[in-house]
């Protein structure tokens, strides 16, 4: 196939909608003779697109970069997973507020590109971002995080790096805008829920878009179990009242524990089961061996976040525990009433 007929595919979003799975699991298993997927090749151009300077000078620069790179690629399909192109609602410099400008810029640079937009339920998306924020140590309430005050959503202020750009969070608009710019035949809308609930269908859809075969079996996506609502609130309390000494105590505890475990290694056989290790060891070393095994298993209790996941997530999930239902009900109400109707995804 001639180079002018090559398909250039941008997986443009969303963040928190399987970009890592695509980069690490799915694309590497495509036939390398058919699909080029080195994610660093076009980084210079992608950085220009996401930086916010949409001048004609940068359009020309990006076109030149893409053209030069294309000349050295022989595969029929080039696939890039760059969710930052759609935007990052937690990054005020690259938020959804400038989504249309970036989509226009991308169209000027590569007008014949194919766009893959992976959407997800917007309420789940918001909750996932809030979990991430709390896990990163931020001490911010849920209402503040989504900029909701006195019955309405507020725009973010300049220099706000903690809250969500909720006012511009409209996946339906984003998908339709890509269709308007690139054409219906060149825009593919996929759903994260399909990857979770019907992975074969999702994987098959991507294979058809890429026009390739897989050289080995593509494994379903592993769904990360996030913090439950109860664990989330406990983490928030920890962040609020222990922020000044955040993680210091945990680091010291784990460092001390790791030192003890390392010291006891000389008595243990790391690659053997406890039963087999005891059978080949001197009885005088039994206490050291058993202590080391106990410390390894109890180490997790000294790391607060992992302890929260182990202790609470086995029985409490955001879908049905009380605080999770409360947040979902609140979001479902205010998104429809306060911004726009949330699409059924």
PDB file of N, CA and C in Angstrom, residues 183-233:
ATOM      1  N   UNK A 183     -14.764  13.676  10.243  1.00  0.00           N
ATOM      2  CA  UNK A 183     -15.705  12.890   9.463  1.00  0.00           C
ATOM      3  C   UNK A 183     -16.126  11.625  10.186  1.00  0.00           C
ATOM      4  N   UNK A 184     -17.376  11.247   9.995  1.00  0.00           N
ATOM      5  CA  UNK A 184     -17.934  10.106  10.721  1.00  0.00           C
ATOM      6  C   UNK A 184     -17.177   8.814  10.454  1.00  0.00           C
ATOM      7  N   UNK A 185     -16.700   8.622   9.224  1.00  0.00           N
ATOM      8  CA  UNK A 185     -16.004   7.379   8.878  1.00  0.00           C
ATOM      9  C   UNK A 185     -14.628   7.277   9.532  1.00  0.00           C
ATOM     10  N   UNK A 186     -14.094   8.395   9.950  1.00  0.00           N
ATOM     11  CA  UNK A 186     -12.741   8.409  10.511  1.00  0.00           C
ATOM     12  C   UNK A 186     -12.712   8.503  12.037  1.00  0.00           C
ATOM     13  N   UNK A 187     -13.857   8.493  12.674  1.00  0.00           N
ATOM     14  CA  UNK A 187     -13.910   8.596  14.130  1.00  0.00           C
ATOM     15  C   UNK A 187     -14.596   7.356  14.695  1.00  0.00           C
ATOM     16  N   UNK A 188     -13.915   6.715  15.633  1.00  0.00           N
ATOM     17  CA  UNK A 188     -14.436   5.501  16.262  1.00  0.00           C
ATOM     18  C   UNK A 188     -14.624   5.777  17.756  1.00  0.00           C
ATOM     19  N   UNK A 189     -15.829   5.550  18.246  1.00  0.00           N
ATOM     20  CA  UNK A 189     -16.138   5.756  19.655  1.00  0.00           C
ATOM     21  C   UNK A 189     -16.222   4.397  20.337  1.00  0.00           C
ATOM     22  N   UNK A 190     -15.329   4.151  21.286  1.00  0.00           N
ATOM     23  CA  UNK A 190     -15.353   2.918  22.065  1.00  0.00           C
ATOM     24  C   UNK A 190     -15.679   3.266  23.519  1.00  0.00           C
ATOM     25  N   UNK A 191     -16.026   2.228  24.290  1.00  0.00           N
ATOM     26  CA  UNK A 191     -16.434   2.466  25.675  1.00  0.00           C
ATOM     27  C   UNK A 191     -15.627   1.594  26.625  1.00  0.00           C
ATOM     28  N   UNK A 192     -15.129   2.216  27.674  1.00  0.00           N
ATOM     29  CA  UNK A 192     -14.356   1.482  28.666  1.00  0.00           C
ATOM     30  C   UNK A 192     -15.181   0.358  29.283  1.00  0.00           C
ATOM     31  N   UNK A 193     -16.478   0.568  29.427  1.00  0.00           N
ATOM     32  CA  UNK A 193     -17.344  -0.458  30.010  1.00  0.00           C
ATOM     33  C   UNK A 193     -17.333  -1.735  29.180  1.00  0.00           C
ATOM     34  N   UNK A 194     -17.154  -1.620  27.857  1.00  0.00           N
ATOM     35  CA  UNK A 194     -17.063  -2.819  27.015  1.00  0.00           C
ATOM     36  C   UNK A 194     -15.792  -3.597  27.317  1.00  0.00           C
ATOM     37  N   UNK A 195     -14.706  -2.871  27.570  1.00  0.00           N
ATOM     38  CA  UNK A 195     -13.457  -3.553  27.916  1.00  0.00           C
ATOM     39  C   UNK A 195     -13.606  -4.305  29.229  1.00  0.00           C
ATOM     40  N   UNK A 196     -14.347  -3.747  30.159  1.00  0.00           N
ATOM     41  CA  UNK A 196     -14.530  -4.380  31.461  1.00  0.00           C
ATOM     42  C   UNK A 196     -15.530  -5.530  31.410  1.00  0.00           C
ATOM     43  N   UNK A 197     -16.603  -5.353  30.631  1.00  0.00           N
ATOM     44  CA  UNK A 197     -17.699  -6.328  30.650  1.00  0.00           C
ATOM     45  C   UNK A 197     -17.698  -7.297  29.472  1.00  0.00           C
ATOM     46  N   UNK A 198     -17.096  -6.892  28.364  1.00  0.00           N
ATOM     47  CA  UNK A 198     -17.064  -7.741  27.173  1.00  0.00           C
ATOM     48  C   UNK A 198     -15.753  -7.477  26.445  1.00  0.00           C
ATOM     49  N   UNK A 199     -14.664  -7.940  27.041  1.00  0.00           N
ATOM     50  CA  UNK A 199     -13.329  -7.605  26.530  1.00  0.00           C
ATOM     51  C   UNK A 199     -13.108  -8.114  25.112  1.00  0.00           C
ATOM     52  N   UNK A 200     -13.688  -9.269  24.765  1.00  0.00           N
ATOM     53  CA  UNK A 200     -13.514  -9.809  23.411  1.00  0.00           C
ATOM     54  C   UNK A 200     -14.079  -8.852  22.364  1.00  0.00           C
ATOM     55  N   UNK A 201     -15.227  -8.279  22.650  1.00  0.00           N
ATOM     56  CA  UNK A 201     -15.838  -7.317  21.729  1.00  0.00           C
ATOM     57  C   UNK A 201     -14.950  -6.086  21.572  1.00  0.00           C
ATOM     58  N   UNK A 202     -14.440  -5.579  22.694  1.00  0.00           N
ATOM     59  CA  UNK A 202     -13.589  -4.391  22.660  1.00  0.00           C
ATOM     60  C   UNK A 202     -12.317  -4.665  21.868  1.00  0.00           C
ATOM     61  N   UNK A 203     -11.654  -5.769  22.173  1.00  0.00           N
ATOM     62  CA  UNK A 203     -10.402  -6.123  21.498  1.00  0.00           C
ATOM     63  C   UNK A 203     -10.635  -6.331  20.011  1.00  0.00           C
ATOM     64  N   UNK A 204     -11.740  -6.974  19.650  1.00  0.00           N
ATOM     65  CA  UNK A 204     -12.071  -7.192  18.242  1.00  0.00           C
ATOM     66  C   UNK A 204     -12.297  -5.869  17.521  1.00  0.00           C
ATOM     67  N   UNK A 205     -12.942  -4.918  18.187  1.00  0.00           N
ATOM     68  CA  UNK A 205     -13.179  -3.602  17.580  1.00  0.00           C
ATOM     69  C   UNK A 205     -11.866  -2.889  17.288  1.00  0.00           C
ATOM     70  N   UNK A 206     -10.934  -2.945  18.245  1.00  0.00           N
ATOM     71  CA  UNK A 206      -9.633  -2.305  18.038  1.00  0.00           C
ATOM     72  C   UNK A 206      -8.877  -2.990  16.901  1.00  0.00           C
ATOM     73  N   UNK A 207      -8.940  -4.311  16.848  1.00  0.00           N
ATOM     74  CA  UNK A 207      -8.261  -5.053  15.774  1.00  0.00           C
ATOM     75  C   UNK A 207      -8.791  -4.627  14.406  1.00  0.00           C
ATOM     76  N   UNK A 208     -10.096  -4.460  14.285  1.00  0.00           N
ATOM     77  CA  UNK A 208     -10.683  -4.044  13.013  1.00  0.00           C
ATOM     78  C   UNK A 208     -10.260  -2.630  12.643  1.00  0.00           C
ATOM     79  N   UNK A 209     -10.193  -1.756  13.636  1.00  0.00           N
ATOM     80  CA  UNK A 209      -9.755  -0.382  13.370  1.00  0.00           C
ATOM     81  C   UNK A 209      -8.307  -0.366  12.885  1.00  0.00           C
ATOM     82  N   UNK A 210      -7.469  -1.185  13.517  1.00  0.00           N
ATOM     83  CA  UNK A 210      -6.042  -1.228  13.167  1.00  0.00           C
ATOM     84  C   UNK A 210      -5.777  -1.992  11.874  1.00  0.00           C
ATOM     85  N   UNK A 211      -6.753  -2.771  11.425  1.00  0.00           N
ATOM     86  CA  UNK A 211      -6.611  -3.619  10.232  1.00  0.00           C
ATOM     87  C   UNK A 211      -5.395  -4.530  10.371  1.00  0.00           C
ATOM     88  N   UNK A 212      -5.355  -5.282  11.459  1.00  0.00           N
ATOM     89  CA  UNK A 212      -4.207  -6.147  11.695  1.00  0.00           C
ATOM     90  C   UNK A 212      -4.625  -7.424  12.389  1.00  0.00           C
ATOM     91  N   UNK A 213      -3.688  -8.342  12.468  1.00  0.00           N
ATOM     92  CA  UNK A 213      -3.869  -9.556  13.252  1.00  0.00           C
ATOM     93  C   UNK A 213      -2.940  -9.479  14.459  1.00  0.00           C
ATOM     94  N   UNK A 214      -3.302 -10.182  15.506  1.00  0.00           N
ATOM     95  CA  UNK A 214      -2.450 -10.239  16.686  1.00  0.00           C
ATOM     96  C   UNK A 214      -1.530 -11.448  16.594  1.00  0.00           C
ATOM     97  N   UNK A 215      -0.298 -11.261  16.997  1.00  0.00           N
ATOM     98  CA  UNK A 215       0.680 -12.347  16.933  1.00  0.00           C
ATOM     99  C   UNK A 215       0.582 -13.284  18.128  1.00  0.00           C
ATOM    100  N   UNK A 216      -0.103 -12.862  19.169  1.00  0.00           N
ATOM    101  CA  UNK A 216      -0.345 -13.715  20.329  1.00  0.00           C
ATOM    102  C   UNK A 216      -1.623 -13.263  21.017  1.00  0.00           C
ATOM    103  N   UNK A 217      -2.087 -14.065  21.950  1.00  0.00           N
ATOM    104  CA  UNK A 217      -3.359 -13.778  22.614  1.00  0.00           C
ATOM    105  C   UNK A 217      -3.283 -12.468  23.398  1.00  0.00           C
ATOM    106  N   UNK A 218      -4.294 -11.649  23.223  1.00  0.00           N
ATOM    107  CA  UNK A 218      -4.401 -10.399  23.971  1.00  0.00           C
ATOM    108  C   UNK A 218      -5.210 -10.661  25.234  1.00  0.00           C
ATOM    109  N   UNK A 219      -4.613 -10.408  26.367  1.00  0.00           N
ATOM    110  CA  UNK A 219      -5.285 -10.670  27.638  1.00  0.00           C
ATOM    111  C   UNK A 219      -6.291  -9.569  27.957  1.00  0.00           C
ATOM    112  N   UNK A 220      -7.373  -9.922  28.636  1.00  0.00           N
ATOM    113  CA  UNK A 220      -8.339  -8.891  29.049  1.00  0.00           C
ATOM    114  C   UNK A 220      -7.679  -7.896  29.987  1.00  0.00           C
ATOM    115  N   UNK A 221      -8.256  -6.726  30.054  1.00  0.00           N
ATOM    116  CA  UNK A 221      -7.720  -5.705  30.946  1.00  0.00           C
ATOM    117  C   UNK A 221      -7.928  -6.104  32.388  1.00  0.00           C
ATOM    118  N   UNK A 222      -6.911  -5.848  33.220  1.00  0.00           N
ATOM    119  CA  UNK A 222      -7.054  -6.041  34.660  1.00  0.00           C
ATOM    120  C   UNK A 222      -7.652  -4.775  35.251  1.00  0.00           C
ATOM    121  N   UNK A 223      -8.785  -4.929  35.883  1.00  0.00           N
ATOM    122  CA  UNK A 223      -9.468  -3.765  36.449  1.00  0.00           C
ATOM    123  C   UNK A 223      -8.895  -3.454  37.825  1.00  0.00           C
ATOM    124  N   UNK A 224      -8.392  -2.243  37.974  1.00  0.00           N
ATOM    125  CA  UNK A 224      -7.853  -1.837  39.269  1.00  0.00           C
ATOM    126  C   UNK A 224      -8.996  -1.548  40.235  1.00  0.00           C
ATOM    127  N   UNK A 225      -8.985  -2.235  41.360  1.00  0.00           N
ATOM    128  CA  UNK A 225      -9.995  -1.960  42.383  1.00  0.00           C
ATOM    129  C   UNK A 225      -9.532  -0.756  43.187  1.00  0.00           C
ATOM    130  N   UNK A 226     -10.236   0.349  43.052  1.00  0.00           N
ATOM    131  CA  UNK A 226      -9.830   1.558  43.745  1.00  0.00           C
ATOM    132  C   UNK A 226     -10.258   1.531  45.198  1.00  0.00           C
ATOM    133  N   UNK A 227      -9.967   2.614  45.874  1.00  0.00           N
ATOM    134  CA  UNK A 227     -10.383   2.739  47.262  1.00  0.00           C
ATOM    135  C   UNK A 227     -11.904   2.796  47.343  1.00  0.00           C
ATOM    136  N   UNK A 228     -12.482   2.092  48.288  1.00  0.00           N
ATOM    137  CA  UNK A 228     -13.921   2.199  48.516  1.00  0.00           C
ATOM    138  C   UNK A 228     -14.214   3.568  49.111  1.00  0.00           C
ATOM    139  N   UNK A 229     -15.495   3.920  49.168  1.00  0.00           N
ATOM    140  CA  UNK A 229     -15.853   5.233  49.706  1.00  0.00           C
ATOM    141  C   UNK A 229     -15.435   5.379  51.162  1.00  0.00           C
ATOM    142  N   UNK A 230     -15.578   4.308  51.948  1.00  0.00           N
ATOM    143  CA  UNK A 230     -15.162   4.370  53.353  1.00  0.00           C
ATOM    144  C   UNK A 230     -13.658   4.559  53.455  1.00  0.00           C
ATOM    145  N   UNK A 231     -12.911   3.769  52.706  1.00  0.00           N
ATOM    146  CA  UNK A 231     -11.455   3.910  52.724  1.00  0.00           C
ATOM    147  C   UNK A 231     -11.043   5.281  52.219  1.00  0.00           C
ATOM    148  N   UNK A 232     -11.783   5.798  51.233  1.00  0.00           N
ATOM    149  CA  UNK A 232     -11.493   7.110  50.674  1.00  0.00           C
ATOM    150  C   UNK A 232     -11.635   8.193  51.737  1.00  0.00           C
ATOM    151  N   UNK A 233     -12.694   8.109  52.518  1.00  0.00           N
ATOM    152  CA  UNK A 233     -12.906   9.099  53.571  1.00  0.00           C
ATOM    153  C   UNK A 233     -11.858   8.998  54.668  1.00  0.00           C
TER     154      UNK A 233
END
